[in-house]
Structure formats: structure tokens, C-alpha cells
PDB file of C-alpha atoms in Angstrom:
ATOM      1  CA  MET A  19     166.181  43.655 183.399  1.00  0.00           C
ATOM      2  CA  PRO A  20     164.945  40.278 184.873  1.00  0.00           C
ATOM      3  CA  GLN A  21     167.339  37.398 184.289  1.00  0.00           C
ATOM      4  CA  PRO A  22     165.580  34.913 181.755  1.00  0.00           C
ATOM      5  CA  THR A  23     164.939  31.770 182.456  1.00  0.00           C
ATOM      6  CA  GLN A  24     166.035  28.412 181.112  1.00  0.00           C
ATOM      7  CA  GLU A  25     162.905  28.223 178.144  1.00  0.00           C
ATOM      8  CA  ASP A  26     163.946  31.579 177.359  1.00  0.00           C
ATOM      9  CA  ALA A  27     167.991  30.915 177.429  1.00  0.00           C
ATOM     10  CA  ALA A  28     166.867  27.992 175.285  1.00  0.00           C
ATOM     11  CA  ARG A  29     164.428  29.931 172.515  1.00  0.00           C
ATOM     12  CA  LEU A  30     167.474  32.106 172.126  1.00  0.00           C
ATOM     13  CA  THR A  31     170.263  29.253 171.667  1.00  0.00           C
ATOM     14  CA  VAL A  32     167.583  27.685 169.060  1.00  0.00           C
ATOM     15  CA  LEU A  33     167.367  31.401 167.514  1.00  0.00           C
ATOM     16  CA  LEU A  34     170.787  32.095 167.539  1.00  0.00           C
ATOM     17  CA  LYS A  35     171.749  28.199 165.924  1.00  0.00           C
ATOM     18  CA  GLU A  36     168.987  29.348 162.989  1.00  0.00           C
ATOM     19  CA  GLY A  37     170.129  32.805 162.664  1.00  0.00           C
ATOM     20  CA  LEU A  38     173.839  31.101 162.058  1.00  0.00           C
ATOM     21  CA  SER A  39     172.522  28.582 159.980  1.00  0.00           C
ATOM     22  CA  LEU A  40     170.769  31.519 157.622  1.00  0.00           C
ATOM     23  CA  HIS A  41     173.847  33.648 157.738  1.00  0.00           C
ATOM     24  CA  GLN A  42     175.872  30.716 156.687  1.00  0.00           C
ATOM     25  CA  CYS A  43     172.946  29.797 153.501  1.00  0.00           C
ATOM     26  CA  GLY A  44     173.247  33.649 152.536  1.00  0.00           C
ATOM     27  CA  GLN A  45     169.780  34.516 153.538  1.00  0.00           C
ATOM     28  CA  LEU A  46     171.301  37.551 155.419  1.00  0.00           C
ATOM     29  CA  GLY A  47     167.591  39.245 156.106  1.00  0.00           C
ATOM     30  CA  LYS A  48     166.535  36.490 157.940  1.00  0.00           C
ATOM     31  CA  ALA A  49     169.558  35.975 159.646  1.00  0.00           C
ATOM     32  CA  SER A  50     169.121  39.352 160.603  1.00  0.00           C
ATOM     33  CA  ALA A  51     165.993  39.089 162.666  1.00  0.00           C
ATOM     34  CA  ARG A  52     167.095  36.215 163.942  1.00  0.00           C
ATOM     35  CA  TYR A  53     170.377  37.916 165.466  1.00  0.00           C
ATOM     36  CA  ILE A  54     168.161  41.083 166.957  1.00  0.00           C
ATOM     37  CA  GLN A  55     165.399  38.682 168.417  1.00  0.00           C
ATOM     38  CA  VAL A  56     168.447  37.348 170.623  1.00  0.00           C
ATOM     39  CA  LEU A  57     170.168  40.926 171.842  1.00  0.00           C
ATOM     40  CA  GLU A  58     166.789  41.932 172.472  1.00  0.00           C
ATOM     41  CA  SER A  59     166.932  39.539 175.161  1.00  0.00           C
ATOM     42  CA  PHE A  60     171.071  39.120 175.441  1.00  0.00           C
ATOM     43  CA  PRO A  61     172.352  43.359 174.711  1.00  0.00           C
ATOM     44  CA  ASN A  62     176.119  41.568 175.459  1.00  0.00           C
ATOM     45  CA  HIS A  63     176.085  38.264 173.751  1.00  0.00           C
ATOM     46  CA  PRO A  64     179.115  37.999 172.607  1.00  0.00           C
ATOM     47  CA  ASP A  65     178.914  35.543 170.090  1.00  0.00           C
ATOM     48  CA  THR A  66     175.667  37.036 168.384  1.00  0.00           C
ATOM     49  CA  LEU A  67     177.582  41.172 168.829  1.00  0.00           C
ATOM     50  CA  ASP A  68     179.950  39.367 166.914  1.00  0.00           C
ATOM     51  CA  LEU A  69     177.718  37.410 164.279  1.00  0.00           C
ATOM     52  CA  TYR A  70     175.611  40.206 163.509  1.00  0.00           C
ATOM     53  CA  GLY A  71     178.901  42.849 163.404  1.00  0.00           C
ATOM     54  CA  VAL A  72     180.296  39.966 160.255  1.00  0.00           C
ATOM     55  CA  LEU A  73     176.979  40.211 158.977  1.00  0.00           C
ATOM     56  CA  LEU A  74     176.569  44.232 158.941  1.00  0.00           C
ATOM     57  CA  HIS A  75     180.055  44.336 157.096  1.00  0.00           C
ATOM     58  CA  GLN A  76     179.383  41.627 154.435  1.00  0.00           C
ATOM     59  CA  LEU A  77     175.897  44.039 153.641  1.00  0.00           C
ATOM     60  CA  GLY A  78     178.720  47.121 153.660  1.00  0.00           C
ATOM     61  CA  GLN A  79     177.845  48.987 156.705  1.00  0.00           C
ATOM     62  CA  ASN A  80     180.551  49.478 157.701  1.00  0.00           C
ATOM     63  CA  GLU A  81     180.446  51.805 160.439  1.00  0.00           C
ATOM     64  CA  MET A  82     176.981  50.091 162.254  1.00  0.00           C
ATOM     65  CA  ALA A  83     178.835  46.971 161.629  1.00  0.00           C
ATOM     66  CA  ILE A  84     182.150  48.617 164.032  1.00  0.00           C
ATOM     67  CA  SER A  85     180.258  49.064 166.657  1.00  0.00           C
ATOM     68  CA  PHE A  86     178.935  45.421 167.348  1.00  0.00           C
ATOM     69  CA  LEU A  87     182.350  43.877 166.757  1.00  0.00           C
ATOM     70  CA  ASP A  88     183.754  46.594 169.413  1.00  0.00           C
ATOM     71  CA  GLN A  89     180.964  45.342 171.834  1.00  0.00           C
ATOM     72  CA  ALA A  90     181.794  41.338 171.248  1.00  0.00           C
ATOM     73  CA  VAL A  91     185.920  42.419 172.006  1.00  0.00           C
ATOM     74  CA  ALA A  92     184.768  44.364 174.668  1.00  0.00           C
ATOM     75  CA  SER A  93     182.922  41.867 176.665  1.00  0.00           C
ATOM     76  CA  CYS A  94     185.265  38.689 175.367  1.00  0.00           C
ATOM     77  CA  PRO A  95     188.795  40.226 174.732  1.00  0.00           C
ATOM     78  CA  ASN A  96     190.409  36.997 174.333  1.00  0.00           C
ATOM     79  CA  ASP A  97     188.649  36.108 171.334  1.00  0.00           C
ATOM     80  CA  ALA A  98     190.946  35.804 168.411  1.00  0.00           C
ATOM     81  CA  GLY A  99     188.105  35.006 166.333  1.00  0.00           C
ATOM     82  CA  PHE A 100     186.544  38.411 167.066  1.00  0.00           C
ATOM     83  CA  HIS A 101     189.638  40.547 166.779  1.00  0.00           C
ATOM     84  CA  ASN A 102     190.269  38.834 163.495  1.00  0.00           C
ATOM     85  CA  HIS A 103     186.742  40.168 162.399  1.00  0.00           C
ATOM     86  CA  ARG A 104     187.029  43.560 164.344  1.00  0.00           C
ATOM     87  CA  GLY A 105     190.314  43.930 161.640  1.00  0.00           C
ATOM     88  CA  VAL A 106     188.321  43.109 158.389  1.00  0.00           C
ATOM     89  CA  CYS A 107     185.843  45.824 159.035  1.00  0.00           C
ATOM     90  CA  LEU A 108     188.569  48.338 160.227  1.00  0.00           C
ATOM     91  CA  GLN A 109     190.374  47.632 156.939  1.00  0.00           C
ATOM     92  CA  ALA A 110     187.094  48.346 154.508  1.00  0.00           C
ATOM     93  CA  LEU A 111     186.563  51.535 156.582  1.00  0.00           C
ATOM     94  CA  HIS A 112     190.782  52.536 156.150  1.00  0.00           C
ATOM     95  CA  ARG A 113     191.105  52.886 159.194  1.00  0.00           C
ATOM     96  CA  LEU A 114     194.971  50.782 158.420  1.00  0.00           C
ATOM     97  CA  ILE A 115     196.587  51.268 162.172  1.00  0.00           C
ATOM     98  CA  GLU A 116     193.813  49.974 164.255  1.00  0.00           C
ATOM     99  CA  ALA A 117     193.509  46.872 161.673  1.00  0.00           C
ATOM    100  CA  ARG A 118     196.545  46.343 161.965  1.00  0.00           C
ATOM    101  CA  GLU A 119     196.459  46.551 165.826  1.00  0.00           C
ATOM    102  CA  ALA A 120     193.291  44.052 165.738  1.00  0.00           C
ATOM    103  CA  PHE A 121     195.500  41.116 163.327  1.00  0.00           C
ATOM    104  CA  GLU A 122     198.190  41.426 165.328  1.00  0.00           C
ATOM    105  CA  THR A 123     196.074  41.263 168.501  1.00  0.00           C
ATOM    106  CA  ALA A 124     194.266  38.008 166.970  1.00  0.00           C
ATOM    107  CA  ARG A 125     198.177  36.423 165.561  1.00  0.00           C
ATOM    108  CA  SER A 126     199.185  36.938 169.694  1.00  0.00           C
ATOM    109  CA  LEU A 127     195.668  34.968 170.583  1.00  0.00           C
ATOM    110  CA  ARG A 128     196.138  32.895 168.003  1.00  0.00           C
ATOM    111  CA  PRO A 129     198.999  32.173 167.020  1.00  0.00           C
ATOM    112  CA  GLU A 130     198.277  29.018 164.424  1.00  0.00           C
ATOM    113  CA  MET A 131     195.132  31.437 162.517  1.00  0.00           C
ATOM    114  CA  PRO A 132     195.846  31.419 159.124  1.00  0.00           C
ATOM    115  CA  GLU A 133     192.954  34.117 158.178  1.00  0.00           C
ATOM    116  CA  ALA A 134     194.364  36.760 160.745  1.00  0.00           C
ATOM    117  CA  ALA A 135     197.875  36.306 159.681  1.00  0.00           C
ATOM    118  CA  LEU A 136     197.065  36.564 155.800  1.00  0.00           C
ATOM    119  CA  ASN A 137     195.052  39.434 156.583  1.00  0.00           C
ATOM    120  CA  LEU A 138     197.247  41.432 158.939  1.00  0.00           C
ATOM    121  CA  ALA A 139     199.743  40.528 155.441  1.00  0.00           C
ATOM    122  CA  THR A 140     197.034  42.207 153.401  1.00  0.00           C
ATOM    123  CA  VAL A 141     196.882  45.281 155.808  1.00  0.00           C
ATOM    124  CA  LEU A 142     201.169  45.444 156.206  1.00  0.00           C
ATOM    125  CA  THR A 143     201.299  45.560 152.104  1.00  0.00           C
ATOM    126  CA  GLN A 144     198.822  48.698 152.429  1.00  0.00           C
ATOM    127  CA  LEU A 145     200.922  50.537 154.628  1.00  0.00           C
ATOM    128  CA  ALA A 146     203.537  49.762 152.282  1.00  0.00           C
ATOM    129  CA  LEU A 147     205.762  47.848 155.634  1.00  0.00           C
ATOM    130  CA  TYR A 148     206.674  45.287 152.922  1.00  0.00           C
ATOM    131  CA  GLY A 149     209.048  43.216 154.970  1.00  0.00           C
ATOM    132  CA  ASP A 150     206.878  42.860 157.573  1.00  0.00           C
ATOM    133  CA  ALA A 151     204.014  41.841 155.391  1.00  0.00           C
ATOM    134  CA  GLU A 152     205.960  39.516 154.057  1.00  0.00           C
ATOM    135  CA  ARG A 153     206.559  38.239 157.458  1.00  0.00           C
ATOM    136  CA  ALA A 154     202.994  37.204 158.229  1.00  0.00           C
ATOM    137  CA  ALA A 155     202.034  36.054 154.600  1.00  0.00           C
ATOM    138  CA  ARG A 156     204.933  33.588 154.511  1.00  0.00           C
ATOM    139  CA  ASP A 157     202.968  32.308 158.090  1.00  0.00           C
ATOM    140  CA  ALA A 158     200.136  32.689 156.416  1.00  0.00           C
ATOM    141  CA  ALA A 159     201.423  30.134 153.690  1.00  0.00           C
ATOM    142  CA  ARG A 160     202.662  28.114 156.279  1.00  0.00           C
ATOM    143  CA  LEU A 161     200.053  27.756 158.102  1.00  0.00           C
ATOM    144  CA  ALA A 162     197.124  27.016 155.526  1.00  0.00           C
ATOM    145  CA  PRO A 163     199.089  25.199 151.994  1.00  0.00           C
ATOM    146  CA  LYS A 164     196.735  24.781 149.846  1.00  0.00           C
ATOM    147  CA  ASN A 165     195.265  28.245 150.556  1.00  0.00           C
ATOM    148  CA  VAL A 166     195.338  30.222 147.117  1.00  0.00           C
ATOM    149  CA  ASP A 167     195.127  33.389 149.026  1.00  0.00           C
ATOM    150  CA  ALA A 168     198.083  33.142 151.504  1.00  0.00           C
ATOM    151  CA  GLN A 169     199.980  31.674 148.233  1.00  0.00           C
ATOM    152  CA  LEU A 170     198.594  35.476 146.396  1.00  0.00           C
ATOM    153  CA  ALA A 171     199.425  37.267 149.131  1.00  0.00           C
ATOM    154  CA  LEU A 172     203.271  35.836 149.680  1.00  0.00           C
ATOM    155  CA  SER A 173     203.565  36.066 145.746  1.00  0.00           C
ATOM    156  CA  MET A 174     202.042  40.087 145.763  1.00  0.00           C
ATOM    157  CA  VAL A 175     204.235  40.939 148.640  1.00  0.00           C
ATOM    158  CA  LEU A 176     207.356  39.308 147.187  1.00  0.00           C
ATOM    159  CA  LYS A 177     206.876  41.370 143.871  1.00  0.00           C
ATOM    160  CA  ARG A 178     206.843  44.598 145.527  1.00  0.00           C
ATOM    161  CA  ARG A 179     209.701  43.908 147.340  1.00  0.00           C
ATOM    162  CA  GLU A 180     211.031  43.112 143.568  1.00  0.00           C
ATOM    163  CA  ARG A 181     211.713  39.397 144.342  1.00  0.00           C
ATOM    164  CA  HIS A 182     210.307  38.414 141.110  1.00  0.00           C
ATOM    165  CA  LEU A 183     211.646  35.133 140.595  1.00  0.00           C
ATOM    166  CA  GLU A 184     210.834  33.770 144.633  1.00  0.00           C
ATOM    167  CA  ALA A 185     207.198  35.632 143.500  1.00  0.00           C
ATOM    168  CA  ALA A 186     206.716  33.634 141.020  1.00  0.00           C
TER     169      ALA A 186
END
């Protein structure tokens, strides 16, 4: 495959930005088309692989999504966001041990990332590892004190640990 010209790269950057904007507006079909156009020219573009994987997950196509998310992580293994997105998809596929590993990797790469802490707390709760889940939920609540989901996750794990007063 020949190297893209600067004009090609500029066009693909525009397509990626359009795709992201459409994605954020909920126009998933149009966003998908833009991501596919980028991947046709740059099949290993990490951000596009990740975004397309997230979009496929949002459409419930988790088996296909995980292949794109795996590729994104493989091409950029130090991106905490990619690991977090991969973990969310693995969790949806009920591959909880792998999801836990993905969230733990995201946390190790970016300890200040509240989404990864919250997702880790959730999957640890599903695995009935309540002590570890409590630590992760406390981290999520500390990192995002106004996040209702983080507060709820902490409350739920405390309830599971029969610490009802604290949970309230």
C-alpha cells in the first residue's frame, strides 16, 4: 500500500473529525461510514479503530467491536482510554476476568481516570470481590466526587458487604 500524500492525510483527518462529531451527536450510521472511510486508507489508525469499536459496542455488536478494540490496544498499548473501552466491551460480552484486567491496565496507565476506577468497581462487584470493589469504588468517588454513578457504586458495594449505614 503506497504512503498517503499530505492531501490524503488532510482529507482523512477531516473524515475522522466529522465521524467523531456525528458520533457525539448520536448519528451512528453516518459516523460509522466516516470511520470506515478512514480505516480503508489507514487500517491501523489507533484512534479510528478505538472510536469504531466504541460505536459498534453502542450498537450492541460486541463481537465485532472487540476485534477493533483489540487492534487499537495492540497498536497503542499505553493508551488507558483504549484499555478502558476494551474492558467495557469485554464486560458486555460477560468476559469478566478479561474486563477486570483491561480496567486494571487502564488504572495503572492513568490512576487518575475515574471511569476506569468506576468500571473496575463494577466488574469486581460482578465477580463478588467486594473488598477490591470497595477500594475501586472509593477511588472512583474520590476522583469524581460529583459523579452519581461513582457514589452509587460505592453504596452498592457497601450494601453487599452488609455495611448498610455507610451505604446510606
